[in-house]
Amino acid sequence: MEYMIAVDAGGTKTESVAYSMDGQVLAEQKAAFGNILIDPELALNHICESIEQLLLQLAPDDCNMLVLGIAGSDSKKHESLIQQRLEKFKLPFLVTNDAYLAHAAYFKGESGVLTIAGTGAVSIAVNADKKAMLGGWGHLLGDEGSGYWLAISAIKLAILQFERNASSSSALTESILDFYQLKNLSEVKNIVYGGSKADVASLVPTLVSLANEGNKEVATLFEAAAQELSALTARAIEKAELMDAPIVAIKGSILTYIESIQVAFIKNVRQVYPNVQFITEDLSSTLGGFYLSQKETSTPGIDML
């Protein structure tokens, strides 16, 4: 049976899926991070290994194309390395940014806005030949409203509380200490400066529990996250000139699974664009690879959208 392979290579994991020509999932593989800005060689090892595993599971000669969404591929710095590593498969391939791959999963290459809020935050807008990616600057320059931003904001708040009153600990501080298994708050520096972004952002479920228990400080952080993400989305709508009838899809754990943030986000965007429509279904980004492989305009190679 003829099939194609779609790869979503992000900052924390790589997901590869083999799709039949009618869009049925034939096999799946998961690997570690695929963001080439973290470690180009290691990221491409993870990507290639996941592809190899799929080809071993299925008939290699039946694969007709690879479509990859690789975080960091919009920088041309590693273009030749990506090409070199993928050419060994002797298959036509299309490479784009992982954010545009996700957009294609929801809009099949057509117009619309996708806002993703997971460990990081980005909004991708497409309107015919107009394409814009807002956010996605990383945790040092942006990512407001993301899981990392929420965790860091909570940690900063706990530090402020400690410095104002070192003799007592708040519920937020105690939850941070318990989650990271720290003896005192000063040890949190080891997590922030010595751990990965995913390590820091893993605090978010603990924050959700606090919010559900009625913690007003965390609820305020969630409101701020919704405001940041809705403002980002509004800018993307305007940049791509989709103001008349915007369709916005949401993806990522922050917008998909934290109800209070999703509700506030939708409300905020509607205040600016009352006629906006929302897509809240959670889809695999790899589905975008399948749709891109079906488009006649898709040309094999590294497509820096």
PDB file of C-alpha atoms in Angstrom:
ATOM      1  CA  MET A   1       0.000   0.000   0.000  1.00  0.00           C
ATOM      2  CA  GLU A   2       1.364   3.394  -1.033  1.00  0.00           C
ATOM      3  CA  TYR A   3       1.910   5.875   1.806  1.00  0.00           C
ATOM      4  CA  MET A   4       3.683   9.067   2.865  1.00  0.00           C
ATOM      5  CA  ILE A   5       5.413   9.997   6.125  1.00  0.00           C
ATOM      6  CA  ALA A   6       4.699  13.226   8.006  1.00  0.00           C
ATOM      7  CA  VAL A   7       7.008  14.412  10.775  1.00  0.00           C
ATOM      8  CA  ASP A   8       6.313  17.013  13.463  1.00  0.00           C
ATOM      9  CA  ALA A   9       9.684  17.852  15.031  1.00  0.00           C
ATOM     10  CA  GLY A  10       9.317  20.216  17.979  1.00  0.00           C
ATOM     11  CA  GLY A  11      11.202  21.397  21.007  1.00  0.00           C
ATOM     12  CA  THR A  12      10.277  18.514  23.311  1.00  0.00           C
ATOM     13  CA  LYS A  13       9.391  15.604  21.032  1.00  0.00           C
ATOM     14  CA  THR A  14       9.290  14.317  17.460  1.00  0.00           C
ATOM     15  CA  GLU A  15       6.149  12.633  16.151  1.00  0.00           C
ATOM     16  CA  SER A  16       6.245  10.722  12.871  1.00  0.00           C
ATOM     17  CA  VAL A  17       3.178   9.187  11.237  1.00  0.00           C
ATOM     18  CA  ALA A  18       2.729   7.127   8.084  1.00  0.00           C
ATOM     19  CA  TYR A  19      -0.474   8.009   6.210  1.00  0.00           C
ATOM     20  CA  SER A  20      -2.108   6.070   3.400  1.00  0.00           C
ATOM     21  CA  MET A  21      -3.110   8.055   0.342  1.00  0.00           C
ATOM     22  CA  ASP A  22      -6.649   8.406   1.724  1.00  0.00           C
ATOM     23  CA  GLY A  23      -5.398   9.789   5.035  1.00  0.00           C
ATOM     24  CA  GLN A  24      -5.556   6.681   7.216  1.00  0.00           C
ATOM     25  CA  VAL A  25      -2.910   6.286   9.918  1.00  0.00           C
ATOM     26  CA  LEU A  26      -0.802   3.202   9.203  1.00  0.00           C
ATOM     27  CA  ALA A  27       1.919   3.507  11.840  1.00  0.00           C
ATOM     28  CA  GLU A  28       3.358   5.998  14.329  1.00  0.00           C
ATOM     29  CA  GLN A  29       6.714   6.649  15.973  1.00  0.00           C
ATOM     30  CA  LYS A  30       7.803   9.065  18.689  1.00  0.00           C
ATOM     31  CA  ALA A  31      11.300  10.289  19.492  1.00  0.00           C
ATOM     32  CA  ALA A  32      13.015  13.028  21.495  1.00  0.00           C
ATOM     33  CA  PHE A  33      13.235  16.692  20.443  1.00  0.00           C
ATOM     34  CA  GLY A  34      13.588  17.672  16.801  1.00  0.00           C
ATOM     35  CA  ASN A  35      14.228  21.411  17.118  1.00  0.00           C
ATOM     36  CA  ILE A  36      17.472  21.932  15.204  1.00  0.00           C
ATOM     37  CA  LEU A  37      18.278  25.109  17.107  1.00  0.00           C
ATOM     38  CA  ILE A  38      18.779  23.055  20.281  1.00  0.00           C
ATOM     39  CA  ASP A  39      21.324  20.642  18.789  1.00  0.00           C
ATOM     40  CA  PRO A  40      21.289  20.239  14.975  1.00  0.00           C
ATOM     41  CA  GLU A  41      22.978  16.842  14.762  1.00  0.00           C
ATOM     42  CA  LEU A  42      21.079  15.273  17.647  1.00  0.00           C
ATOM     43  CA  ALA A  43      17.748  16.698  16.506  1.00  0.00           C
ATOM     44  CA  LEU A  44      18.248  15.280  13.007  1.00  0.00           C
ATOM     45  CA  ASN A  45      19.277  11.945  14.525  1.00  0.00           C
ATOM     46  CA  HIS A  46      15.930  11.810  16.337  1.00  0.00           C
ATOM     47  CA  ILE A  47      14.051  12.781  13.168  1.00  0.00           C
ATOM     48  CA  CYS A  48      15.836  10.308  10.920  1.00  0.00           C
ATOM     49  CA  GLU A  49      15.574   7.465  13.421  1.00  0.00           C
ATOM     50  CA  SER A  50      11.805   7.905  13.657  1.00  0.00           C
ATOM     51  CA  ILE A  51      11.519   7.833   9.858  1.00  0.00           C
ATOM     52  CA  GLU A  52      13.726   4.746   9.668  1.00  0.00           C
ATOM     53  CA  GLN A  53      11.548   2.952  12.211  1.00  0.00           C
ATOM     54  CA  LEU A  54       8.429   3.621  10.141  1.00  0.00           C
ATOM     55  CA  LEU A  55      10.117   2.438   6.960  1.00  0.00           C
ATOM     56  CA  LEU A  56      11.113  -0.776   8.765  1.00  0.00           C
ATOM     57  CA  GLN A  57       7.519  -1.331   9.932  1.00  0.00           C
ATOM     58  CA  LEU A  58       6.078  -0.828   6.460  1.00  0.00           C
ATOM     59  CA  ALA A  59       7.280  -1.605   2.938  1.00  0.00           C
ATOM     60  CA  PRO A  60      10.034   0.998   2.250  1.00  0.00           C
ATOM     61  CA  ASP A  61       9.427   0.952  -1.508  1.00  0.00           C
ATOM     62  CA  ASP A  62       5.789   1.961  -0.988  1.00  0.00           C
ATOM     63  CA  CYS A  63       6.682   5.307   0.617  1.00  0.00           C
ATOM     64  CA  ASN A  64       6.326   8.124  -1.913  1.00  0.00           C
ATOM     65  CA  MET A  65       7.151  11.303   0.061  1.00  0.00           C
ATOM     66  CA  LEU A  66       8.365  12.820   3.321  1.00  0.00           C
ATOM     67  CA  VAL A  67       6.839  16.046   4.695  1.00  0.00           C
ATOM     68  CA  LEU A  68       8.528  17.480   7.761  1.00  0.00           C
ATOM     69  CA  GLY A  69       7.705  20.384  10.043  1.00  0.00           C
ATOM     70  CA  ILE A  70      10.967  21.117  11.854  1.00  0.00           C
ATOM     71  CA  ALA A  71      11.212  23.740  14.581  1.00  0.00           C
ATOM     72  CA  GLY A  72      14.024  26.121  13.698  1.00  0.00           C
ATOM     73  CA  SER A  73      14.050  25.255   9.995  1.00  0.00           C
ATOM     74  CA  ASP A  74      12.979  28.788   9.065  1.00  0.00           C
ATOM     75  CA  SER A  75      16.570  29.773   9.762  1.00  0.00           C
ATOM     76  CA  LYS A  76      18.674  28.966   6.685  1.00  0.00           C
ATOM     77  CA  LYS A  77      21.684  28.251   8.875  1.00  0.00           C
ATOM     78  CA  HIS A  78      21.090  24.486   8.853  1.00  0.00           C
ATOM     79  CA  GLU A  79      19.455  24.140   5.426  1.00  0.00           C
ATOM     80  CA  SER A  80      22.329  22.211   3.841  1.00  0.00           C
ATOM     81  CA  LEU A  81      22.615  19.871   6.838  1.00  0.00           C
ATOM     82  CA  ILE A  82      18.890  19.068   6.725  1.00  0.00           C
ATOM     83  CA  GLN A  83      19.087  18.419   2.995  1.00  0.00           C
ATOM     84  CA  GLN A  84      22.132  16.193   3.384  1.00  0.00           C
ATOM     85  CA  ARG A  85      20.545  14.060   6.100  1.00  0.00           C
ATOM     86  CA  LEU A  86      17.217  13.639   4.308  1.00  0.00           C
ATOM     87  CA  GLU A  87      18.679  12.854   0.890  1.00  0.00           C
ATOM     88  CA  LYS A  88      19.848   9.472   2.195  1.00  0.00           C
ATOM     89  CA  PHE A  89      16.233   8.268   2.131  1.00  0.00           C
ATOM     90  CA  LYS A  90      16.123   8.797  -1.662  1.00  0.00           C
ATOM     91  CA  LEU A  91      12.567  10.110  -1.428  1.00  0.00           C
ATOM     92  CA  PRO A  92      11.013  13.450  -2.408  1.00  0.00           C
ATOM     93  CA  PHE A  93      10.756  15.615   0.702  1.00  0.00           C
ATOM     94  CA  LEU A  94       9.206  18.904   1.775  1.00  0.00           C
ATOM     95  CA  VAL A  95      10.463  20.737   4.860  1.00  0.00           C
ATOM     96  CA  THR A  96       8.727  23.636   6.546  1.00  0.00           C
ATOM     97  CA  ASN A  97       8.500  25.116  10.028  1.00  0.00           C
ATOM     98  CA  ASP A  98       6.622  23.002  12.580  1.00  0.00           C
ATOM     99  CA  ALA A  99       4.169  25.858  13.165  1.00  0.00           C
ATOM    100  CA  TYR A 100       3.143  25.963   9.489  1.00  0.00           C
ATOM    101  CA  LEU A 101       2.784  22.172   9.513  1.00  0.00           C
ATOM    102  CA  ALA A 102       0.317  22.531  12.400  1.00  0.00           C
ATOM    103  CA  HIS A 103      -1.539  25.293  10.528  1.00  0.00           C
ATOM    104  CA  ALA A 104      -1.959  22.984   7.536  1.00  0.00           C
ATOM    105  CA  ALA A 105      -3.463  20.321   9.822  1.00  0.00           C
ATOM    106  CA  TYR A 106      -6.321  22.671  10.666  1.00  0.00           C
ATOM    107  CA  PHE A 107      -6.737  24.616   7.429  1.00  0.00           C
ATOM    108  CA  LYS A 108      -5.394  22.216   4.760  1.00  0.00           C
ATOM    109  CA  GLY A 109      -3.217  24.950   3.323  1.00  0.00           C
ATOM    110  CA  GLU A 110      -6.070  27.479   3.164  1.00  0.00           C
ATOM    111  CA  SER A 111      -6.647  30.765   5.020  1.00  0.00           C
ATOM    112  CA  GLY A 112      -6.983  31.013   8.792  1.00  0.00           C
ATOM    113  CA  VAL A 113      -5.160  31.679  12.052  1.00  0.00           C
ATOM    114  CA  LEU A 114      -3.688  29.069  14.370  1.00  0.00           C
ATOM    115  CA  THR A 115      -2.530  30.067  17.840  1.00  0.00           C
ATOM    116  CA  ILE A 116      -0.395  27.510  19.652  1.00  0.00           C
ATOM    117  CA  ALA A 117       0.333  27.758  23.360  1.00  0.00           C
ATOM    118  CA  GLY A 118       2.343  24.913  24.828  1.00  0.00           C
ATOM    119  CA  THR A 119       5.823  25.269  26.258  1.00  0.00           C
ATOM    120  CA  GLY A 120       6.138  28.282  23.908  1.00  0.00           C
ATOM    121  CA  ALA A 121       3.593  30.479  22.129  1.00  0.00           C
ATOM    122  CA  VAL A 122       3.111  31.421  18.481  1.00  0.00           C
ATOM    123  CA  SER A 123       0.327  32.530  16.133  1.00  0.00           C
ATOM    124  CA  ILE A 124       0.388  31.654  12.434  1.00  0.00           C
ATOM    125  CA  ALA A 125      -1.844  33.473   9.949  1.00  0.00           C
ATOM    126  CA  VAL A 126      -2.331  32.575   6.285  1.00  0.00           C
ATOM    127  CA  ASN A 127      -4.479  34.507   3.818  1.00  0.00           C
ATOM    128  CA  ALA A 128      -3.873  33.342   0.242  1.00  0.00           C
ATOM    129  CA  ASP A 129      -0.306  34.463  -0.479  1.00  0.00           C
ATOM    130  CA  LYS A 130      -0.011  36.450   2.764  1.00  0.00           C
ATOM    131  CA  LYS A 131       1.739  34.489   5.520  1.00  0.00           C
ATOM    132  CA  ALA A 132       2.687  35.748   8.949  1.00  0.00           C
ATOM    133  CA  MET A 133       4.130  34.118  12.047  1.00  0.00           C
ATOM    134  CA  LEU A 134       3.893  36.202  15.209  1.00  0.00           C
ATOM    135  CA  GLY A 135       5.428  35.167  18.498  1.00  0.00           C
ATOM    136  CA  GLY A 136       7.690  32.134  18.536  1.00  0.00           C
ATOM    137  CA  TRP A 137      10.604  34.284  19.705  1.00  0.00           C
ATOM    138  CA  GLY A 138      11.562  31.857  22.446  1.00  0.00           C
ATOM    139  CA  HIS A 139      11.538  32.198  26.202  1.00  0.00           C
ATOM    140  CA  LEU A 140      14.177  34.938  26.374  1.00  0.00           C
ATOM    141  CA  LEU A 141      12.466  37.303  23.938  1.00  0.00           C
ATOM    142  CA  GLY A 142       8.810  36.381  24.205  1.00  0.00           C
ATOM    143  CA  ASP A 143       6.502  33.347  24.565  1.00  0.00           C
ATOM    144  CA  GLU A 144       4.100  35.339  26.741  1.00  0.00           C
ATOM    145  CA  GLY A 145       1.116  33.223  27.739  1.00  0.00           C
ATOM    146  CA  SER A 146       2.979  29.951  27.238  1.00  0.00           C
ATOM    147  CA  GLY A 147       3.535  27.164  29.747  1.00  0.00           C
ATOM    148  CA  TYR A 148       7.097  28.320  30.359  1.00  0.00           C
ATOM    149  CA  TRP A 149       5.927  31.903  30.850  1.00  0.00           C
ATOM    150  CA  LEU A 150       3.268  30.781  33.334  1.00  0.00           C
ATOM    151  CA  ALA A 151       5.768  28.726  35.333  1.00  0.00           C
ATOM    152  CA  ILE A 152       8.378  31.495  35.421  1.00  0.00           C
ATOM    153  CA  SER A 153       5.723  34.060  36.339  1.00  0.00           C
ATOM    154  CA  ALA A 154       4.582  31.848  39.227  1.00  0.00           C
ATOM    155  CA  ILE A 155       8.157  31.349  40.417  1.00  0.00           C
ATOM    156  CA  LYS A 156       8.830  35.093  40.253  1.00  0.00           C
ATOM    157  CA  LEU A 157       5.673  35.739  42.260  1.00  0.00           C
ATOM    158  CA  ALA A 158       6.778  33.218  44.890  1.00  0.00           C
ATOM    159  CA  ILE A 159      10.194  34.930  45.091  1.00  0.00           C
ATOM    160  CA  LEU A 160       8.520  38.311  45.563  1.00  0.00           C
ATOM    161  CA  GLN A 161       6.312  36.895  48.310  1.00  0.00           C
ATOM    162  CA  PHE A 162       9.356  35.368  50.020  1.00  0.00           C
ATOM    163  CA  GLU A 163      11.337  38.601  49.884  1.00  0.00           C
ATOM    164  CA  ARG A 164       8.436  40.542  51.339  1.00  0.00           C
ATOM    165  CA  ASN A 165       7.819  38.051  54.139  1.00  0.00           C
ATOM    166  CA  ALA A 166      10.530  35.414  54.583  1.00  0.00           C
ATOM    167  CA  SER A 167       9.002  34.137  57.826  1.00  0.00           C
ATOM    168  CA  SER A 168       6.008  32.465  56.130  1.00  0.00           C
ATOM    169  CA  SER A 169       5.326  30.533  52.931  1.00  0.00           C
ATOM    170  CA  SER A 170       2.320  30.949  50.679  1.00  0.00           C
ATOM    171  CA  ALA A 171       0.373  28.068  49.156  1.00  0.00           C
ATOM    172  CA  LEU A 172       2.025  28.913  45.830  1.00  0.00           C
ATOM    173  CA  THR A 173       5.529  28.711  47.307  1.00  0.00           C
ATOM    174  CA  GLU A 174       4.806  25.427  49.082  1.00  0.00           C
ATOM    175  CA  SER A 175       3.401  23.924  45.869  1.00  0.00           C
ATOM    176  CA  ILE A 176       6.517  24.952  43.923  1.00  0.00           C
ATOM    177  CA  LEU A 177       8.805  23.477  46.573  1.00  0.00           C
ATOM    178  CA  ASP A 178       6.821  20.236  46.678  1.00  0.00           C
ATOM    179  CA  PHE A 179       6.637  19.844  42.918  1.00  0.00           C
ATOM    180  CA  TYR A 180      10.333  20.420  42.238  1.00  0.00           C
ATOM    181  CA  GLN A 181      11.317  18.611  45.475  1.00  0.00           C
ATOM    182  CA  LEU A 182      13.243  21.597  46.823  1.00  0.00           C
ATOM    183  CA  LYS A 183      14.281  22.240  50.417  1.00  0.00           C
ATOM    184  CA  ASN A 184      14.054  26.007  50.042  1.00  0.00           C
ATOM    185  CA  LEU A 185      13.138  28.535  47.372  1.00  0.00           C
ATOM    186  CA  SER A 186      16.748  29.462  46.572  1.00  0.00           C
ATOM    187  CA  GLU A 187      17.175  25.986  45.049  1.00  0.00           C
ATOM    188  CA  VAL A 188      14.697  26.906  42.303  1.00  0.00           C
ATOM    189  CA  LYS A 189      17.621  28.569  40.518  1.00  0.00           C
ATOM    190  CA  ASN A 190      18.935  25.075  39.744  1.00  0.00           C
ATOM    191  CA  ILE A 191      15.684  24.273  37.943  1.00  0.00           C
ATOM    192  CA  VAL A 192      15.455  27.540  36.011  1.00  0.00           C
ATOM    193  CA  TYR A 193      19.125  27.862  35.034  1.00  0.00           C
ATOM    194  CA  GLY A 194      20.122  24.209  34.952  1.00  0.00           C
ATOM    195  CA  GLY A 195      17.016  22.491  33.623  1.00  0.00           C
ATOM    196  CA  SER A 196      15.308  22.530  30.257  1.00  0.00           C
ATOM    197  CA  LYS A 197      12.368  24.713  29.256  1.00  0.00           C
ATOM    198  CA  ALA A 198      10.184  21.616  29.497  1.00  0.00           C
ATOM    199  CA  ASP A 199      11.409  21.017  33.065  1.00  0.00           C
ATOM    200  CA  VAL A 200      10.366  24.527  34.052  1.00  0.00           C
ATOM    201  CA  ALA A 201       7.030  24.375  32.203  1.00  0.00           C
ATOM    202  CA  SER A 202       6.151  21.043  33.823  1.00  0.00           C
ATOM    203  CA  LEU A 203       4.981  23.081  36.837  1.00  0.00           C
ATOM    204  CA  VAL A 204       1.800  24.067  34.960  1.00  0.00           C
ATOM    205  CA  PRO A 205      -0.424  21.127  36.073  1.00  0.00           C
ATOM    206  CA  THR A 206       0.390  22.078  39.672  1.00  0.00           C
ATOM    207  CA  LEU A 207      -0.730  25.632  38.911  1.00  0.00           C
ATOM    208  CA  VAL A 208      -3.959  24.272  37.416  1.00  0.00           C
ATOM    209  CA  SER A 209      -4.617  22.367  40.655  1.00  0.00           C
ATOM    210  CA  LEU A 210      -4.062  25.545  42.671  1.00  0.00           C
ATOM    211  CA  ALA A 211      -6.435  27.494  40.426  1.00  0.00           C
ATOM    212  CA  ASN A 212      -9.082  24.785  40.805  1.00  0.00           C
ATOM    213  CA  GLU A 213      -8.697  25.111  44.586  1.00  0.00           C
ATOM    214  CA  GLY A 214      -9.522  28.814  44.308  1.00  0.00           C
ATOM    215  CA  ASN A 215      -6.019  30.305  44.459  1.00  0.00           C
ATOM    216  CA  LYS A 216      -6.570  33.909  43.333  1.00  0.00           C
ATOM    217  CA  GLU A 217      -2.896  34.557  42.516  1.00  0.00           C
ATOM    218  CA  VAL A 218      -2.764  31.726  39.989  1.00  0.00           C
ATOM    219  CA  ALA A 219      -6.186  32.692  38.606  1.00  0.00           C
ATOM    220  CA  THR A 220      -4.788  36.158  37.936  1.00  0.00           C
ATOM    221  CA  LEU A 221      -1.791  34.620  36.133  1.00  0.00           C
ATOM    222  CA  PHE A 222      -4.175  32.588  33.968  1.00  0.00           C
ATOM    223  CA  GLU A 223      -6.143  35.731  33.089  1.00  0.00           C
ATOM    224  CA  ALA A 224      -2.885  37.439  32.102  1.00  0.00           C
ATOM    225  CA  ALA A 225      -1.931  34.462  29.916  1.00  0.00           C
ATOM    226  CA  ALA A 226      -5.298  34.620  28.126  1.00  0.00           C
ATOM    227  CA  GLN A 227      -4.815  38.349  27.551  1.00  0.00           C
ATOM    228  CA  GLU A 228      -1.328  37.866  26.099  1.00  0.00           C
ATOM    229  CA  LEU A 229      -2.463  35.067  23.776  1.00  0.00           C
ATOM    230  CA  SER A 230      -5.581  36.902  22.597  1.00  0.00           C
ATOM    231  CA  ALA A 231      -3.541  40.039  21.862  1.00  0.00           C
ATOM    232  CA  LEU A 232      -1.063  37.921  19.889  1.00  0.00           C
ATOM    233  CA  THR A 233      -3.918  36.373  17.917  1.00  0.00           C
ATOM    234  CA  ALA A 234      -5.510  39.754  17.186  1.00  0.00           C
ATOM    235  CA  ARG A 235      -2.195  41.007  15.792  1.00  0.00           C
ATOM    236  CA  ALA A 236      -1.934  37.926  13.573  1.00  0.00           C
ATOM    237  CA  ILE A 237      -5.466  38.459  12.232  1.00  0.00           C
ATOM    238  CA  GLU A 238      -4.637  42.066  11.402  1.00  0.00           C
ATOM    239  CA  LYS A 239      -1.261  41.259   9.859  1.00  0.00           C
ATOM    240  CA  ALA A 240      -2.772  38.742   7.437  1.00  0.00           C
ATOM    241  CA  GLU A 241      -5.762  41.031   6.732  1.00  0.00           C
ATOM    242  CA  LEU A 242      -8.323  38.482   7.893  1.00  0.00           C
ATOM    243  CA  MET A 243     -10.426  40.991   9.835  1.00  0.00           C
ATOM    244  CA  ASP A 244     -13.686  40.472   7.886  1.00  0.00           C
ATOM    245  CA  ALA A 245     -14.331  36.828   8.785  1.00  0.00           C
ATOM    246  CA  PRO A 246     -11.468  35.413  10.853  1.00  0.00           C
ATOM    247  CA  ILE A 247     -11.317  31.715  11.688  1.00  0.00           C
ATOM    248  CA  VAL A 248      -9.062  30.904  14.626  1.00  0.00           C
ATOM    249  CA  ALA A 249      -7.891  27.433  15.609  1.00  0.00           C
ATOM    250  CA  ILE A 250      -6.206  26.758  18.936  1.00  0.00           C
ATOM    251  CA  LYS A 251      -3.615  24.154  19.822  1.00  0.00           C
ATOM    252  CA  GLY A 252      -1.292  23.330  22.701  1.00  0.00           C
ATOM    253  CA  SER A 253      -1.914  22.303  26.286  1.00  0.00           C
ATOM    254  CA  ILE A 254      -2.383  25.830  27.644  1.00  0.00           C
ATOM    255  CA  LEU A 255      -5.249  26.766  25.327  1.00  0.00           C
ATOM    256  CA  THR A 256      -6.678  23.288  24.835  1.00  0.00           C
ATOM    257  CA  TYR A 257      -6.723  21.863  28.350  1.00  0.00           C
ATOM    258  CA  ILE A 258      -6.920  24.843  30.737  1.00  0.00           C
ATOM    259  CA  GLU A 259     -10.583  25.764  30.485  1.00  0.00           C
ATOM    260  CA  SER A 260     -10.380  29.145  32.216  1.00  0.00           C
ATOM    261  CA  ILE A 261      -7.650  30.319  29.838  1.00  0.00           C
ATOM    262  CA  GLN A 262      -9.528  29.054  26.780  1.00  0.00           C
ATOM    263  CA  VAL A 263     -12.780  30.735  27.846  1.00  0.00           C
ATOM    264  CA  ALA A 264     -11.075  34.063  28.580  1.00  0.00           C
ATOM    265  CA  PHE A 265      -9.058  33.847  25.353  1.00  0.00           C
ATOM    266  CA  ILE A 266     -12.184  33.342  23.223  1.00  0.00           C
ATOM    267  CA  LYS A 267     -13.980  36.162  25.029  1.00  0.00           C
ATOM    268  CA  ASN A 268     -11.058  38.549  24.525  1.00  0.00           C
ATOM    269  CA  VAL A 269     -10.693  37.839  20.801  1.00  0.00           C
ATOM    270  CA  ARG A 270     -14.462  38.205  20.294  1.00  0.00           C
ATOM    271  CA  GLN A 271     -14.344  41.647  21.867  1.00  0.00           C
ATOM    272  CA  VAL A 272     -12.060  42.751  19.023  1.00  0.00           C
ATOM    273  CA  TYR A 273     -13.551  40.596  16.231  1.00  0.00           C
ATOM    274  CA  PRO A 274     -17.212  39.767  17.075  1.00  0.00           C
ATOM    275  CA  ASN A 275     -17.655  37.626  13.955  1.00  0.00           C
ATOM    276  CA  VAL A 276     -14.685  35.336  14.648  1.00  0.00           C
ATOM    277  CA  GLN A 277     -15.170  31.565  14.436  1.00  0.00           C
ATOM    278  CA  PHE A 278     -13.150  29.138  16.557  1.00  0.00           C
ATOM    279  CA  ILE A 279     -11.858  25.614  15.997  1.00  0.00           C
ATOM    280  CA  THR A 280     -11.089  23.914  19.321  1.00  0.00           C
ATOM    281  CA  GLU A 281     -10.645  20.323  18.117  1.00  0.00           C
ATOM    282  CA  ASP A 282      -7.217  18.920  18.992  1.00  0.00           C
ATOM    283  CA  LEU A 283      -5.532  17.567  15.832  1.00  0.00           C
ATOM    284  CA  SER A 284      -2.115  16.009  15.290  1.00  0.00           C
ATOM    285  CA  SER A 285       0.189  18.420  13.463  1.00  0.00           C
ATOM    286  CA  THR A 286       1.361  15.523  11.306  1.00  0.00           C
ATOM    287  CA  LEU A 287      -2.013  15.643   9.565  1.00  0.00           C
ATOM    288  CA  GLY A 288      -0.763  18.893   8.035  1.00  0.00           C
ATOM    289  CA  GLY A 289       2.013  16.923   6.377  1.00  0.00           C
ATOM    290  CA  PHE A 290      -0.549  14.658   4.734  1.00  0.00           C
ATOM    291  CA  TYR A 291      -2.548  17.645   3.420  1.00  0.00           C
ATOM    292  CA  LEU A 292       0.571  19.404   2.125  1.00  0.00           C
ATOM    293  CA  SER A 293       1.611  16.245   0.284  1.00  0.00           C
ATOM    294  CA  GLN A 294      -1.725  16.307  -1.551  1.00  0.00           C
ATOM    295  CA  LYS A 295      -1.455  19.906  -2.722  1.00  0.00           C
ATOM    296  CA  GLU A 296      -0.350  20.354  -6.308  1.00  0.00           C
ATOM    297  CA  THR A 297       1.625  23.462  -5.300  1.00  0.00           C
ATOM    298  CA  SER A 298       3.832  21.512  -2.895  1.00  0.00           C
ATOM    299  CA  THR A 299       7.311  21.308  -4.398  1.00  0.00           C
ATOM    300  CA  PRO A 300       9.846  18.898  -2.892  1.00  0.00           C
ATOM    301  CA  GLY A 301      12.709  20.549  -1.085  1.00  0.00           C
ATOM    302  CA  ILE A 302      13.176  22.852   1.871  1.00  0.00           C
ATOM    303  CA  ASP A 303      10.306  25.315   1.821  1.00  0.00           C
ATOM    304  CA  MET A 304      11.070  28.311   4.033  1.00  0.00           C
ATOM    305  CA  LEU A 305       7.513  29.624   4.313  1.00  0.00           C
TER     306      LEU A 305
END
